[in-house]
Amino acid sequence: MDDFSKEEWSGLSGASRGDCTTSYNPFISHDFLSALEDAGTVSRQTGWQPQHLRLETSGGTLIGAVSCYLKSHSQGEYVFDHGWADAFERAGGRYYPKLQVSVPFTPATGPRLLVARGASEPTVRAALAGGLKTLTDRLGVSSAHVTFAIDEDIELLEEAGFLPRTDQQFHFRNEGYGDYADFLDTLASRKRKALRKERAAAVQDGITIDRLTGKDLTEAAWDDFFRFYMDTGSRKWGRPYLNRKFFSLVGERMADDVLLVMAKRNGRYVAGAINFIGGDRLFGRNWGCIEDHPFLHFEVCYHQAIDFAIERGLKVVEAGAQGEHKLARGYMPVITRSAHYIAHPGLRRAVAEYLERERQEVAQIGEYLEEHGPFRKG
């Protein structure tokens, strides 16, 4: 990211609050992407070697970019291709390294083919899609993967020869609610009563909830949150992806875009979740705790996020990857999209057949879950 000035990168659509604040996505900002690199969480050593693409005019003006990484594994992506890698290597191929277009460790949808404000979006996106395919072939790597991309990017990537893939997340949509009670009024009676009881039970045992953002994000608060993150991450993944330095850099560079929801008991914090604030949505990311309390995870991660989004007038809460338990708490199924360029013809055919079946299954599951949401019928 040091190859781009913050000023020129911030001129890309969605990369800063800029001219259209609603489109701002904090994960494609120069602050966030450079913090990952400066903290050492993204590097050749961690298997995420930055290989960013830039598209410029003959005069050297940046008109497009792609945050891209040369990868030696498939960890931290949340769109799984381990089976493809295993099959290709058992057949004598070499799957790694590969190119990955994404925000590391972040399953949040956003623009991936980044266009400078004022430039022709279809033209620049098409050039970037073609350039990514060309780079894959020139480097001689097996594949390129563009994950959690917006529809406009997927359309042009398909035209360039990428295979489309779908998956599913759960998002809360703010339908102009005045407060949480307004949201509850849209639920079926049984679901409404269950959530009231759940929220009351979560703050028993003298638990209180604090929301920290901006100047309230002190190093002491980051120390507490990092302890939660390491405890939960070590049990869940074996080795958490982010380090302590990353959180300090994020707090220093983009404190107003961060929301820590922290649970306190007996004068100390015992659990917390980090969220990032976009132009029109809240992105829930990591959670951790050092004490187990019934329903506290749901309160800190999901209910408090809804409260905050309603208060701020944000349209959507993206609650991260997976988790059908989110459905009962007002988070409905949403299709996420990715696109994959496979250089080897045989592997490409096999993956294409698999993806066609997978897309049908994802659509069917989404329809089923939509029918079983918590909202009142009609």
GROMACS .gro file of C-alpha atoms in nm:
model
  378
    1MET     CA    1   0.000   0.000   0.000
    2ASP     CA    2   0.303   0.227   0.032
    3ASP     CA    3   0.310   0.229  -0.350
    4PHE     CA    4  -0.011   0.435  -0.339
    5SER     CA    5  -0.040   0.771  -0.171
    6LYS     CA    6  -0.330   0.795   0.070
    7GLU     CA    7  -0.466   1.086  -0.133
    8GLU     CA    8  -0.480   0.897  -0.465
    9TRP     CA    9  -0.619   0.580  -0.305
   10SER     CA   10  -0.887   0.784  -0.127
   11GLY     CA   11  -0.997   0.907  -0.471
   12LEU     CA   12  -1.126   0.557  -0.550
   13SER     CA   13  -1.503   0.516  -0.515
   14GLY     CA   14  -1.598   0.375  -0.177
   15ALA     CA   15  -1.248   0.407  -0.030
   16SER     CA   16  -1.323   0.723   0.171
   17ARG     CA   17  -1.626   0.909   0.295
   18GLY     CA   18  -1.549   1.151   0.009
   19ASP     CA   19  -1.827   1.281  -0.212
   20CYS     CA   20  -2.078   1.002  -0.148
   21THR     CA   21  -2.066   0.901   0.216
   22THR     CA   22  -2.324   0.621   0.184
   23SER     CA   23  -2.095   0.414  -0.041
   24TYR     CA   24  -1.798   0.426   0.198
   25ASN     CA   25  -1.657   0.083   0.283
   26PRO     CA   26  -1.393   0.102   0.560
   27PHE     CA   27  -1.230  -0.225   0.457
   28ILE     CA   28  -1.111  -0.089   0.122
   29SER     CA   29  -0.974   0.231   0.277
   30HIS     CA   30  -0.602   0.304   0.266
   31ASP     CA   31  -0.604   0.317   0.647
   32PHE     CA   32  -0.738  -0.037   0.690
   33LEU     CA   33  -0.537  -0.208   0.416
   34SER     CA   34  -0.213  -0.036   0.516
   35ALA     CA   35  -0.271  -0.124   0.883
   36LEU     CA   36  -0.281  -0.492   0.787
   37GLU     CA   37   0.053  -0.458   0.608
   38ASP     CA   38   0.221  -0.230   0.862
   39ALA     CA   39   0.129  -0.464   1.147
   40GLY     CA   40   0.283  -0.758   0.962
   41THR     CA   41  -0.040  -0.960   0.952
   42VAL     CA   42  -0.026  -0.941   0.571
   43SER     CA   43   0.315  -1.021   0.423
   44ARG     CA   44   0.514  -1.282   0.235
   45GLN     CA   45   0.585  -1.451   0.568
   46THR     CA   46   0.216  -1.494   0.652
   47GLY     CA   47   0.131  -1.620   0.302
   48TRP     CA   48  -0.042  -1.296   0.197
   49GLN     CA   49   0.212  -1.123  -0.029
   50PRO     CA   50   0.069  -0.789  -0.153
   51GLN     CA   51   0.045  -0.785  -0.532
   52HIS     CA   52  -0.180  -0.483  -0.584
   53LEU     CA   53  -0.273  -0.377  -0.935
   54ARG     CA   54  -0.289  -0.016  -1.048
   55LEU     CA   55  -0.440   0.124  -1.366
   56GLU     CA   56  -0.328   0.470  -1.465
   57THR     CA   57  -0.343   0.711  -1.754
   58SER     CA   58  -0.042   0.774  -1.976
   59GLY     CA   59   0.023   1.075  -1.754
   60GLY     CA   60   0.048   0.859  -1.442
   61THR     CA   61  -0.290   0.944  -1.287
   62LEU     CA   62  -0.447   0.656  -1.096
   63ILE     CA   63  -0.789   0.563  -1.239
   64GLY     CA   64  -0.831   0.211  -1.100
   65ALA     CA   65  -0.683  -0.041  -0.857
   66VAL     CA   66  -0.724  -0.391  -0.719
   67SER     CA   67  -0.614  -0.501  -0.371
   68CYS     CA   68  -0.459  -0.834  -0.462
   69TYR     CA   69  -0.240  -1.090  -0.283
   70LEU     CA   70  -0.019  -1.377  -0.394
   71LYS     CA   71  -0.112  -1.659  -0.156
   72SER     CA   72   0.057  -1.982  -0.053
   73HIS     CA   73  -0.248  -2.124   0.130
   74SER     CA   74  -0.627  -2.076   0.157
   75GLN     CA   75  -0.658  -1.954   0.515
   76GLY     CA   76  -0.842  -1.639   0.620
   77GLU     CA   77  -1.064  -1.615   0.310
   78TYR     CA   78  -1.407  -1.749   0.418
   79VAL     CA   79  -1.476  -1.877   0.064
   80PHE     CA   80  -1.341  -2.226   0.068
   81ASP     CA   81  -1.138  -2.386  -0.212
   82HIS     CA   82  -0.940  -2.643  -0.013
   83GLY     CA   83  -1.114  -2.924  -0.201
   84TRP     CA   84  -1.013  -2.777  -0.537
   85ALA     CA   85  -0.651  -2.748  -0.423
   86ASP     CA   86  -0.644  -3.104  -0.290
   87ALA     CA   87  -0.796  -3.251  -0.608
   88PHE     CA   88  -0.561  -3.059  -0.838
   89GLU     CA   89  -0.249  -3.153  -0.644
   90ARG     CA   90  -0.351  -3.520  -0.620
   91ALA     CA   91  -0.381  -3.511  -0.999
   92GLY     CA   92  -0.025  -3.380  -1.026
   93GLY     CA   93  -0.096  -3.006  -1.051
   94ARG     CA   94   0.034  -2.719  -0.838
   95TYR     CA   95  -0.247  -2.510  -0.692
   96TYR     CA   96  -0.036  -2.269  -0.485
   97PRO     CA   97   0.059  -1.992  -0.522
   98LYS     CA   98  -0.267  -1.834  -0.634
   99LEU     CA   99  -0.395  -1.478  -0.661
  100GLN     CA  100  -0.652  -1.359  -0.410
  101VAL     CA  101  -0.853  -1.038  -0.455
  102SER     CA  102  -1.012  -0.968  -0.120
  103VAL     CA  103  -0.981  -0.789   0.210
  104PRO     CA  104  -0.773  -1.028   0.424
  105PHE     CA  105  -0.958  -1.199   0.708
  106THR     CA  106  -1.275  -1.000   0.631
  107PRO     CA  107  -1.588  -1.168   0.486
  108ALA     CA  108  -1.764  -0.841   0.400
  109THR     CA  109  -1.902  -0.757   0.057
  110GLY     CA  110  -1.755  -0.452  -0.115
  111PRO     CA  111  -1.610  -0.325  -0.442
  112ARG     CA  112  -1.306  -0.519  -0.559
  113LEU     CA  113  -1.241  -0.355  -0.897
  114LEU     CA  114  -1.184  -0.005  -0.762
  115VAL     CA  115  -1.254   0.294  -0.987
  116ALA     CA  116  -1.142   0.653  -0.937
  117ARG     CA  117  -1.428   0.898  -0.893
  118GLY     CA  118  -1.501   1.065  -1.226
  119ALA     CA  119  -1.358   0.781  -1.438
  120SER     CA  120  -1.578   0.559  -1.659
  121GLU     CA  121  -1.678   0.279  -1.423
  122PRO     CA  122  -1.764   0.008  -1.682
  123THR     CA  123  -1.448   0.081  -1.883
  124VAL     CA  124  -1.214   0.079  -1.584
  125ARG     CA  125  -1.376  -0.228  -1.427
  126ALA     CA  126  -1.347  -0.418  -1.756
  127ALA     CA  127  -0.980  -0.321  -1.787
  128LEU     CA  128  -0.908  -0.434  -1.432
  129ALA     CA  129  -1.090  -0.765  -1.481
  130GLY     CA  130  -0.894  -0.833  -1.798
  131GLY     CA  131  -0.571  -0.722  -1.633
  132LEU     CA  132  -0.624  -0.961  -1.344
  133LYS     CA  133  -0.671  -1.252  -1.583
  134THR     CA  134  -0.362  -1.150  -1.781
  135LEU     CA  135  -0.156  -1.124  -1.463
  136THR     CA  136  -0.262  -1.475  -1.359
  137ASP     CA  137  -0.143  -1.616  -1.691
  138ARG     CA  138   0.183  -1.418  -1.693
  139LEU     CA  139   0.275  -1.525  -1.341
  140GLY     CA  140   0.193  -1.886  -1.426
  141VAL     CA  141  -0.018  -1.934  -1.113
  142SER     CA  142  -0.313  -2.172  -1.100
  143SER     CA  143  -0.596  -1.929  -1.041
  144ALA     CA  144  -0.732  -1.592  -0.934
  145HIS     CA  145  -1.017  -1.553  -0.683
  146VAL     CA  146  -1.227  -1.241  -0.630
  147THR     CA  147  -1.432  -1.287  -0.314
  148PHE     CA  148  -1.721  -1.097  -0.153
  149ALA     CA  149  -1.756  -0.875  -0.458
  150ILE     CA  150  -2.044  -0.646  -0.555
  151ASP     CA  151  -2.271  -0.743  -0.845
  152GLU     CA  152  -2.120  -0.488  -1.084
  153ASP     CA  153  -1.777  -0.644  -1.042
  154ILE     CA  154  -1.907  -0.999  -1.080
  155GLU     CA  155  -2.078  -0.913  -1.408
  156LEU     CA  156  -1.757  -0.786  -1.568
  157LEU     CA  157  -1.547  -1.066  -1.422
  158GLU     CA  158  -1.780  -1.321  -1.579
  159GLU     CA  159  -1.740  -1.148  -1.914
  160ALA     CA  160  -1.362  -1.180  -1.868
  161GLY     CA  161  -1.391  -1.557  -1.816
  162PHE     CA  162  -1.428  -1.592  -1.439
  163LEU     CA  163  -1.664  -1.855  -1.292
  164PRO     CA  164  -1.938  -1.719  -1.062
  165ARG     CA  165  -1.988  -1.859  -0.714
  166THR     CA  166  -2.250  -1.786  -0.448
  167ASP     CA  167  -2.271  -1.831  -0.073
  168GLN     CA  168  -2.489  -1.701   0.206
  169GLN     CA  169  -2.469  -1.465   0.501
  170PHE     CA  170  -2.724  -1.313   0.738
  171HIS     CA  171  -2.784  -0.936   0.742
  172PHE     CA  172  -3.021  -0.712   0.939
  173ARG     CA  173  -3.208  -0.452   0.735
  174ASN     CA  174  -3.319  -0.134   0.905
  175GLU     CA  175  -3.665  -0.055   0.765
  176GLY     CA  176  -3.667   0.293   0.913
  177TYR     CA  177  -3.722   0.176   1.272
  178GLY     CA  178  -3.736   0.443   1.540
  179ASP     CA  179  -3.585   0.213   1.802
  180TYR     CA  180  -3.541  -0.156   1.889
  181ALA     CA  181  -3.901  -0.176   2.009
  182ASP     CA  182  -4.021  -0.076   1.661
  183PHE     CA  183  -3.819  -0.364   1.517
  184LEU     CA  184  -3.962  -0.607   1.773
  185ASP     CA  185  -4.314  -0.506   1.672
  186THR     CA  186  -4.253  -0.657   1.326
  187LEU     CA  187  -4.179  -1.002   1.471
  188ALA     CA  188  -4.416  -1.285   1.542
  189SER     CA  189  -4.538  -1.276   1.903
  190ARG     CA  190  -4.344  -1.583   2.015
  191LYS     CA  191  -4.019  -1.455   1.861
  192ARG     CA  192  -4.069  -1.111   2.013
  193LYS     CA  193  -4.112  -1.252   2.364
  194ALA     CA  194  -3.809  -1.479   2.322
  195LEU     CA  195  -3.580  -1.190   2.228
  196ARG     CA  196  -3.700  -0.976   2.519
  197LYS     CA  197  -3.619  -1.260   2.759
  198GLU     CA  198  -3.286  -1.323   2.590
  199ARG     CA  199  -3.172  -0.962   2.621
  200ALA     CA  200  -3.276  -0.946   2.986
  201ALA     CA  201  -3.093  -1.271   3.067
  202ALA     CA  202  -2.774  -1.154   2.893
  203VAL     CA  203  -2.718  -0.868   3.137
  204GLN     CA  204  -2.790  -1.058   3.458
  205ASP     CA  205  -2.507  -1.108   3.706
  206GLY     CA  206  -2.443  -0.734   3.712
  207ILE     CA  207  -2.328  -0.709   3.350
  208THR     CA  208  -2.334  -0.368   3.181
  209ILE     CA  209  -2.267  -0.284   2.816
  210ASP     CA  210  -2.041  -0.001   2.692
  211ARG     CA  211  -2.002   0.120   2.335
  212LEU     CA  212  -1.661   0.266   2.257
  213THR     CA  213  -1.575   0.463   1.948
  214GLY     CA  214  -1.355   0.759   1.856
  215LYS     CA  215  -1.153   0.896   2.147
  216ASP     CA  216  -1.292   0.627   2.381
  217LEU     CA  217  -1.077   0.367   2.204
  218THR     CA  218  -0.787   0.379   2.446
  219GLU     CA  219  -0.490   0.142   2.449
  220ALA     CA  220  -0.632  -0.008   2.770
  221ALA     CA  221  -0.957  -0.089   2.587
  222TRP     CA  222  -0.759  -0.247   2.302
  223ASP     CA  223  -0.563  -0.453   2.557
  224ASP     CA  224  -0.888  -0.590   2.695
  225PHE     CA  225  -1.038  -0.661   2.356
  226PHE     CA  226  -0.721  -0.828   2.228
  227ARG     CA  227  -0.729  -1.061   2.529
  228PHE     CA  228  -1.083  -1.165   2.432
  229TYR     CA  229  -0.987  -1.201   2.067
  230MET     CA  230  -0.686  -1.421   2.145
  231ASP     CA  231  -0.878  -1.644   2.385
  232THR     CA  232  -1.165  -1.714   2.146
  233GLY     CA  233  -0.950  -1.716   1.832
  234SER     CA  234  -0.700  -1.962   1.975
  235ARG     CA  235  -0.976  -2.204   2.070
  236LYS     CA  236  -1.162  -2.167   1.739
  237TRP     CA  237  -0.887  -2.147   1.476
  238GLY     CA  238  -0.568  -2.249   1.657
  239ARG     CA  239  -0.386  -1.929   1.558
  240PRO     CA  240  -0.566  -1.593   1.534
  241TYR     CA  241  -0.487  -1.393   1.220
  242LEU     CA  242  -0.455  -1.043   1.369
  243ASN     CA  243  -0.196  -0.916   1.616
  244ARG     CA  244  -0.200  -0.651   1.888
  245LYS     CA  245  -0.022  -0.392   1.672
  246PHE     CA  246  -0.298  -0.407   1.411
  247PHE     CA  247  -0.563  -0.297   1.659
  248SER     CA  248  -0.350  -0.004   1.777
  249LEU     CA  249  -0.299   0.109   1.417
  250VAL     CA  250  -0.671   0.087   1.343
  251GLY     CA  251  -0.747   0.283   1.658
  252GLU     CA  252  -0.496   0.547   1.560
  253ARG     CA  253  -0.595   0.580   1.193
  254MET     CA  254  -0.971   0.522   1.183
  255ALA     CA  255  -1.111   0.547   1.535
  256ASP     CA  256  -1.435   0.710   1.417
  257ASP     CA  257  -1.499   0.407   1.192
  258VAL     CA  258  -1.468   0.157   1.476
  259LEU     CA  259  -1.725   0.048   1.735
  260LEU     CA  260  -1.623  -0.173   2.026
  261VAL     CA  261  -1.915  -0.322   2.216
  262MET     CA  262  -1.778  -0.424   2.556
  263ALA     CA  263  -1.943  -0.613   2.841
  264LYS     CA  264  -1.835  -0.528   3.196
  265ARG     CA  265  -1.882  -0.722   3.522
  266ASN     CA  266  -1.741  -0.640   3.866
  267GLY     CA  267  -1.553  -0.340   3.730
  268ARG     CA  268  -1.367  -0.513   3.446
  269TYR     CA  269  -1.443  -0.599   3.086
  270VAL     CA  270  -1.516  -0.968   3.028
  271ALA     CA  271  -1.630  -0.979   2.663
  272GLY     CA  272  -1.639  -0.764   2.352
  273ALA     CA  273  -1.700  -0.740   1.979
  274ILE     CA  274  -1.544  -0.514   1.717
  275ASN     CA  275  -1.754  -0.353   1.444
  276PHE     CA  276  -1.661  -0.120   1.158
  277ILE     CA  277  -1.887   0.168   1.057
  278GLY     CA  278  -1.944   0.220   0.684
  279GLY     CA  279  -2.136   0.482   0.497
  280ASP     CA  280  -2.474   0.314   0.530
  281ARG     CA  281  -2.400  -0.006   0.719
  282LEU     CA  282  -2.235  -0.160   1.023
  283PHE     CA  283  -1.997  -0.453   0.975
  284GLY     CA  284  -1.973  -0.696   1.266
  285ARG     CA  285  -1.634  -0.868   1.281
  286ASN     CA  286  -1.457  -1.035   1.573
  287TRP     CA  287  -1.587  -1.139   1.914
  288GLY     CA  288  -1.420  -1.277   2.225
  289CYS     CA  289  -1.474  -1.334   2.596
  290ILE     CA  290  -1.295  -1.450   2.910
  291GLU     CA  291  -1.614  -1.538   3.099
  292ASP     CA  292  -1.910  -1.738   2.973
  293HIS     CA  293  -2.257  -1.597   3.039
  294PRO     CA  294  -2.583  -1.715   2.880
  295PHE     CA  295  -2.686  -1.514   2.573
  296LEU     CA  296  -2.406  -1.258   2.618
  297HIS     CA  297  -2.263  -1.337   2.274
  298PHE     CA  298  -2.600  -1.260   2.112
  299GLU     CA  299  -2.638  -0.936   2.305
  300VAL     CA  300  -2.289  -0.803   2.233
  301CYS     CA  301  -2.269  -0.912   1.869
  302TYR     CA  302  -2.624  -0.889   1.731
  303HIS     CA  303  -2.870  -0.697   1.950
  304GLN     CA  304  -2.632  -0.411   2.028
  305ALA     CA  305  -2.542  -0.385   1.659
  306ILE     CA  306  -2.910  -0.345   1.571
  307ASP     CA  307  -2.950  -0.079   1.843
  308PHE     CA  308  -2.651   0.114   1.709
  309ALA     CA  309  -2.762   0.089   1.345
  310ILE     CA  310  -3.109   0.219   1.425
  311GLU     CA  311  -2.970   0.507   1.632
  312ARG     CA  312  -2.724   0.604   1.356
  313GLY     CA  313  -2.974   0.556   1.073
  314LEU     CA  314  -2.760   0.285   0.911
  315LYS     CA  315  -2.947   0.069   0.662
  316VAL     CA  316  -2.778  -0.268   0.712
  317VAL     CA  317  -2.588  -0.471   0.969
  318GLU     CA  318  -2.362  -0.737   0.817
  319ALA     CA  319  -2.296  -0.994   1.086
  320GLY     CA  320  -2.005  -1.179   0.925
  321ALA     CA  321  -1.979  -1.532   0.794
  322GLN     CA  322  -2.217  -1.823   0.855
  323GLY     CA  323  -2.450  -1.868   1.151
  324GLU     CA  324  -2.813  -1.971   1.103
  325HIS     CA  325  -2.871  -1.880   1.469
  326LYS     CA  326  -2.876  -1.518   1.349
  327LEU     CA  327  -3.210  -1.580   1.174
  328ALA     CA  328  -3.410  -1.580   1.499
  329ARG     CA  329  -3.255  -1.243   1.589
  330GLY     CA  330  -3.374  -1.061   1.279
  331TYR     CA  331  -3.083  -1.128   1.044
  332MET     CA  332  -3.214  -1.261   0.713
  333PRO     CA  333  -3.034  -1.466   0.445
  334VAL     CA  334  -2.845  -1.271   0.178
  335ILE     CA  335  -2.653  -1.408  -0.120
  336THR     CA  336  -2.281  -1.324  -0.135
  337ARG     CA  337  -2.082  -1.355  -0.457
  338SER     CA  338  -1.734  -1.438  -0.576
  339ALA     CA  339  -1.567  -1.506  -0.910
  340HIS     CA  340  -1.286  -1.748  -0.993
  341TYR     CA  341  -1.049  -1.772  -1.288
  342ILE     CA  342  -0.900  -2.123  -1.323
  343ALA     CA  343  -0.615  -2.144  -1.571
  344HIS     CA  344  -0.601  -2.523  -1.619
  345PRO     CA  345  -0.880  -2.639  -1.858
  346GLY     CA  346  -0.945  -2.969  -1.678
  347LEU     CA  347  -0.966  -2.813  -1.333
  348ARG     CA  348  -1.177  -2.534  -1.475
  349ARG     CA  349  -1.435  -2.780  -1.614
  350ALA     CA  350  -1.455  -2.968  -1.285
  351VAL     CA  351  -1.493  -2.649  -1.081
  352ALA     CA  352  -1.756  -2.510  -1.321
  353GLU     CA  353  -1.970  -2.824  -1.281
  354TYR     CA  354  -1.935  -2.810  -0.904
  355LEU     CA  355  -2.026  -2.441  -0.886
  356GLU     CA  356  -2.341  -2.491  -1.091
  357ARG     CA  357  -2.469  -2.748  -0.842
  358GLU     CA  358  -2.356  -2.535  -0.547
  359ARG     CA  359  -2.541  -2.225  -0.673
  360GLN     CA  360  -2.864  -2.422  -0.696
  361GLU     CA  361  -2.821  -2.553  -0.343
  362VAL     CA  362  -2.744  -2.207  -0.201
  363ALA     CA  363  -3.057  -2.066  -0.368
  364GLN     CA  364  -3.276  -2.345  -0.231
  365ILE     CA  365  -3.143  -2.307   0.123
  366GLY     CA  366  -3.194  -1.930   0.104
  367GLU     CA  367  -3.557  -1.972  -0.002
  368TYR     CA  368  -3.619  -2.215   0.282
  369LEU     CA  369  -3.464  -1.989   0.545
  370GLU     CA  370  -3.651  -1.685   0.411
  371GLU     CA  371  -3.978  -1.869   0.474
  372HIS     CA  372  -3.877  -1.945   0.834
  373GLY     CA  373  -3.773  -1.597   0.941
  374PRO     CA  374  -3.897  -1.443   1.266
  375PHE     CA  375  -4.117  -1.174   1.110
  376ARG     CA  376  -4.495  -1.169   1.116
  377LYS     CA  377  -4.647  -1.318   0.803
  378GLY     CA  378  -4.775  -1.054   0.564
   0.00000   0.00000   0.00000
